[in-house]
Amino acid sequence: MVRAIALAAALAAFWLDVGAAVRVVHEGNDITIENDRLRVVLAADYGSFRSVFNRATGVDLIRQDTSGYRALWGMQVAASGTTMAQWIDNRSSRPVISVSNAARESSLTLTWSGLGAADRPHARVTVRVTVREGDPLAMWGFRAEGLGGLAVTDLTFPLIGGVGALGDGADDALLLPEQDGRLVTDPVGRRYGYARLYPSSFMAMQFIAFYDNRAGFYLAAHDTAGHTKTLNWYSPPESPLTSTIQAIAKLPQGPVNELVLPYELALGTFEGDWTIAADLYKSWALQQPWAIEARAKTLPAWFAATPYGRTLCLHECGHPSHELSYATFMEEMARNASVFGGPSIARIWGWEKMGSWYYGDYFPPYGGWAAFDAAIGGAHARGDRFSVLISGNYLDQATPAWQSGAGEAGVMHGRDGLPLGETIQLGDRTHRWLWMSPATTYWRNHMTTTIETLAAHRVDNVQIDNWPFAEFVGDYTSGRPQGVGGNWQWQAWQSLLPELRRRGRAIYPELTLSSEQVAELAVPWLDYYQNREVGAETMGYAQGGTVVPLFGYVYKPLIQAQTDLYAALDAGQPQSYHWLALARGLTWGQTVQWGGSFPWLADASLSRPLLDTYIEIGRVRQAWARFLVDGSMLPPPRVEGPTTPVVLTTGDGGSVLNTSGTASSVQTGAWRAPSGETGIVLMNIAPTAVSFTLPIDFDRLRLPAGVDHTVSIDSGGRSTLLGHTSTGERYSLSLQPRQVAVVVIGSAAAPTECLLNWAERTYPELFKPVGATTRASAPYLYRHYLQTESYVGTGNGHLFYLGPASANQLLDVGEVEPWMSRANCR
């Protein structure tokens, strides 16, 4: 009883971050919707956006001193049997306004009657906005009725026009979920545009954010079923001082009487950098079915034990000098093992019977089954692993499978009735790839049979190439779902991917599946993905933005990544960009592939310093796997130190581009191990020794203040104590050129951190949003979850809970040690 009274007192004294009141108010021509962080003002006359405020700072997303297009929603509609689309928006009529304010929830309902321009006087559009106590986001829903057979191809909602620079624009940043992640500076001033399709690697998650050093704004779709959409940043030429943020739903083709958007949109605001916006999304995403299912999958142990990688081409890679025999391949892999000092993943191009990138018709492999099997056996004998590529989307027009007519059963068609495809030049080869539908029996059987055949020959990894590194295209084949709208393509993949994994693993349990880049919905069934982002500038993917590890920040360790360096690592060329790419791979927790096919490891032109650093990175990855493989990513520390030039001039003007710029000399990544321990990985990419300041910021690293933490630094296997801190500290450090170090932060609270993380994962319905910071009030360590108004903590050897599941009464759920054992947190 004394223990319970003491904890209740701690709650009263310290757990004060309860949600503020929420409300909706209609006064004159203003409709105000607000929670404790956000205030949205709509115009009562037509319902268009007038202001979106960050209440803490007073920053308005919408620029008030400019005119221009303002709306809330809009639709592209066409009468049945016509192809002429009309744009209809909320300004077609004045809405009826209904306001509801309850104790913990307030809502606004706007109802428009009639779509005059579309001659549908009985149509009715309803928008509902809801704010809830404890939830930092406002939720937006859309419904249209009485459409009388109109075809609605696109629904734009919400549509926020008049977005201006948040200050002078110099420190504005647009965060995009493109591939691993993009930061675009001053997007209003640069007239930037972004309109990529979800689900794909070009819109891998469903949110965007816009912020400066004072305030940020966040828009997300809370869709769990893979409907095609884009969260769009548009800079209209007629309005040079503003841009538009909008969500555009791609809808199924055909006439409808009713349209209900099958998910809500979330609008919110924040203060901080891109990681704070990512935390808002992460708190939702990790509760969704794909994340929950991903926690149950197992990754074969060989992946974490294989820190190196090599891409080699056997046949028809478009460059005659790249041709290899199986014998030469085995010699080169043996050299890998000798030079690297550890096992590699050998990713093989040109293993297919016609050679590399002749997609969709693979067997028997180049050189025959006997040579293929011998190469795999040789790799396994050294501890190496064997990886091949197959296409998830394409059948090459030159293959016998297409020439025989068999592929007709799976091909997609355009509106003109012709097979859909694309022509691509790879080296000295021109390929015509035809789009295949994942919903067809032909392509599903083809994919399944291919995986089963490769598993039977003990291939360790099958990469599904071009997928999701290609946006969905519309299929207009008679008898199939029409167009690119809806979620029919994702539904097909959602049923196909687990079947591929199940069948392959049943034959060869060591099999892994990977993809070219990644999309969040595929996380449960992929073991890792091929990431090109560490070299995004040289591949033309950065598109004027800075690459950030956004996807890994949200989803590590639910999925791993293997990264490529395509540029040749030649000692005769500037190498500064390579150091940046290697450091990104390490600090982002990815397995780094050795760069390209050339130069060979035995070539005199090979850069030995780059090779030595590559070997060291593999060693560090294995030594600190608890962070870099098994851990979850934290916001990187804000290191204070110099920058260094990064230059690549080995580009060939095609697949590898020249680039130049600057980067922080000390690249960093912060990680939380499953044990609760914190690690900061550091690498100096400068050609000279660098002195810098490393802040140990307890808030940024989610460390409980008031608890003593030990801080040490390890480099080359030697550990040095830096000190102790219970509130945070700043350490002056130095690193030699190319030196790698790991700062380890541990405390007696680490097992509790591990336990509370486990509780979040295991009981997501009780603890929302995920990622709450642990707090200390001796002898208690606890977390408060605003959305579920619940608390969980430890003290005096017991575990406590308070929240709706205990009728808001303090509940002693027992001694903490059995729970620690259950959560594997000893």
PDB file of C-alpha atoms in Angstrom, residues 353-354 358-362 393-413 417-421 432-437 442-443 446 477 480:
ATOM      1  CA  LYS A 353      19.739 -17.875 -69.691  1.00  0.00           C
ATOM      2  CA  MET A 354      19.816 -14.885 -72.077  1.00  0.00           C
ATOM      3  CA  TYR A 358      16.316 -10.254 -69.968  1.00  0.00           C
ATOM      4  CA  TYR A 359      13.532 -10.358 -67.416  1.00  0.00           C
ATOM      5  CA  GLY A 360      10.839 -12.947 -66.975  1.00  0.00           C
ATOM      6  CA  ASP A 361      12.357 -16.045 -68.627  1.00  0.00           C
ATOM      7  CA  TYR A 362      15.287 -17.406 -66.634  1.00  0.00           C
ATOM      8  CA  ASN A 393       6.985  -6.202 -63.118  1.00  0.00           C
ATOM      9  CA  TYR A 394       8.459  -7.085 -66.497  1.00  0.00           C
ATOM     10  CA  LEU A 395       8.727  -9.715 -69.192  1.00  0.00           C
ATOM     11  CA  ASP A 396      11.355  -8.929 -71.831  1.00  0.00           C
ATOM     12  CA  GLN A 397       9.898  -8.897 -75.325  1.00  0.00           C
ATOM     13  CA  ALA A 398      12.945 -10.784 -76.679  1.00  0.00           C
ATOM     14  CA  THR A 399      12.475 -13.842 -74.441  1.00  0.00           C
ATOM     15  CA  PRO A 400      10.950 -17.106 -75.627  1.00  0.00           C
ATOM     16  CA  ALA A 401       8.211 -16.694 -73.000  1.00  0.00           C
ATOM     17  CA  TRP A 402       6.894 -13.654 -74.860  1.00  0.00           C
ATOM     18  CA  GLN A 403       7.764 -14.789 -78.376  1.00  0.00           C
ATOM     19  CA  SER A 404       5.785 -18.012 -77.842  1.00  0.00           C
ATOM     20  CA  GLY A 405       2.663 -16.025 -76.962  1.00  0.00           C
ATOM     21  CA  ALA A 406       2.446 -17.399 -73.427  1.00  0.00           C
ATOM     22  CA  GLY A 407       3.047 -13.993 -71.848  1.00  0.00           C
ATOM     23  CA  GLU A 408      -0.076 -12.542 -73.462  1.00  0.00           C
ATOM     24  CA  ALA A 409      -2.063 -14.002 -70.565  1.00  0.00           C
ATOM     25  CA  GLY A 410      -0.376 -11.690 -68.064  1.00  0.00           C
ATOM     26  CA  VAL A 411       0.451  -8.508 -69.953  1.00  0.00           C
ATOM     27  CA  MET A 412      -1.183  -5.166 -69.203  1.00  0.00           C
ATOM     28  CA  HIS A 413      -2.716  -3.071 -71.968  1.00  0.00           C
ATOM     29  CA  GLY A 417      -5.429  -1.922 -76.556  1.00  0.00           C
ATOM     30  CA  LEU A 418      -1.684  -2.409 -77.086  1.00  0.00           C
ATOM     31  CA  PRO A 419       0.607  -4.120 -74.558  1.00  0.00           C
ATOM     32  CA  LEU A 420       2.084  -1.689 -72.054  1.00  0.00           C
ATOM     33  CA  GLY A 421       5.845  -1.542 -71.921  1.00  0.00           C
ATOM     34  CA  ARG A 432      11.705  -3.735 -74.411  1.00  0.00           C
ATOM     35  CA  TRP A 433      10.102  -4.645 -71.081  1.00  0.00           C
ATOM     36  CA  LEU A 434       6.387  -5.419 -71.018  1.00  0.00           C
ATOM     37  CA  TRP A 435       4.330  -4.691 -67.933  1.00  0.00           C
ATOM     38  CA  MET A 436       2.818  -7.803 -66.337  1.00  0.00           C
ATOM     39  CA  SER A 437      -0.194  -7.742 -64.031  1.00  0.00           C
ATOM     40  CA  TYR A 442      -0.061 -16.330 -65.421  1.00  0.00           C
ATOM     41  CA  TRP A 443       2.241 -13.871 -63.642  1.00  0.00           C
ATOM     42  CA  HIS A 446       5.429 -17.469 -62.991  1.00  0.00           C
ATOM     43  CA  THR A 477      -7.280  -4.955 -70.297  1.00  0.00           C
ATOM     44  CA  ARG A 480      -9.701  -6.642 -65.292  1.00  0.00           C
TER      45      ARG A 480
END
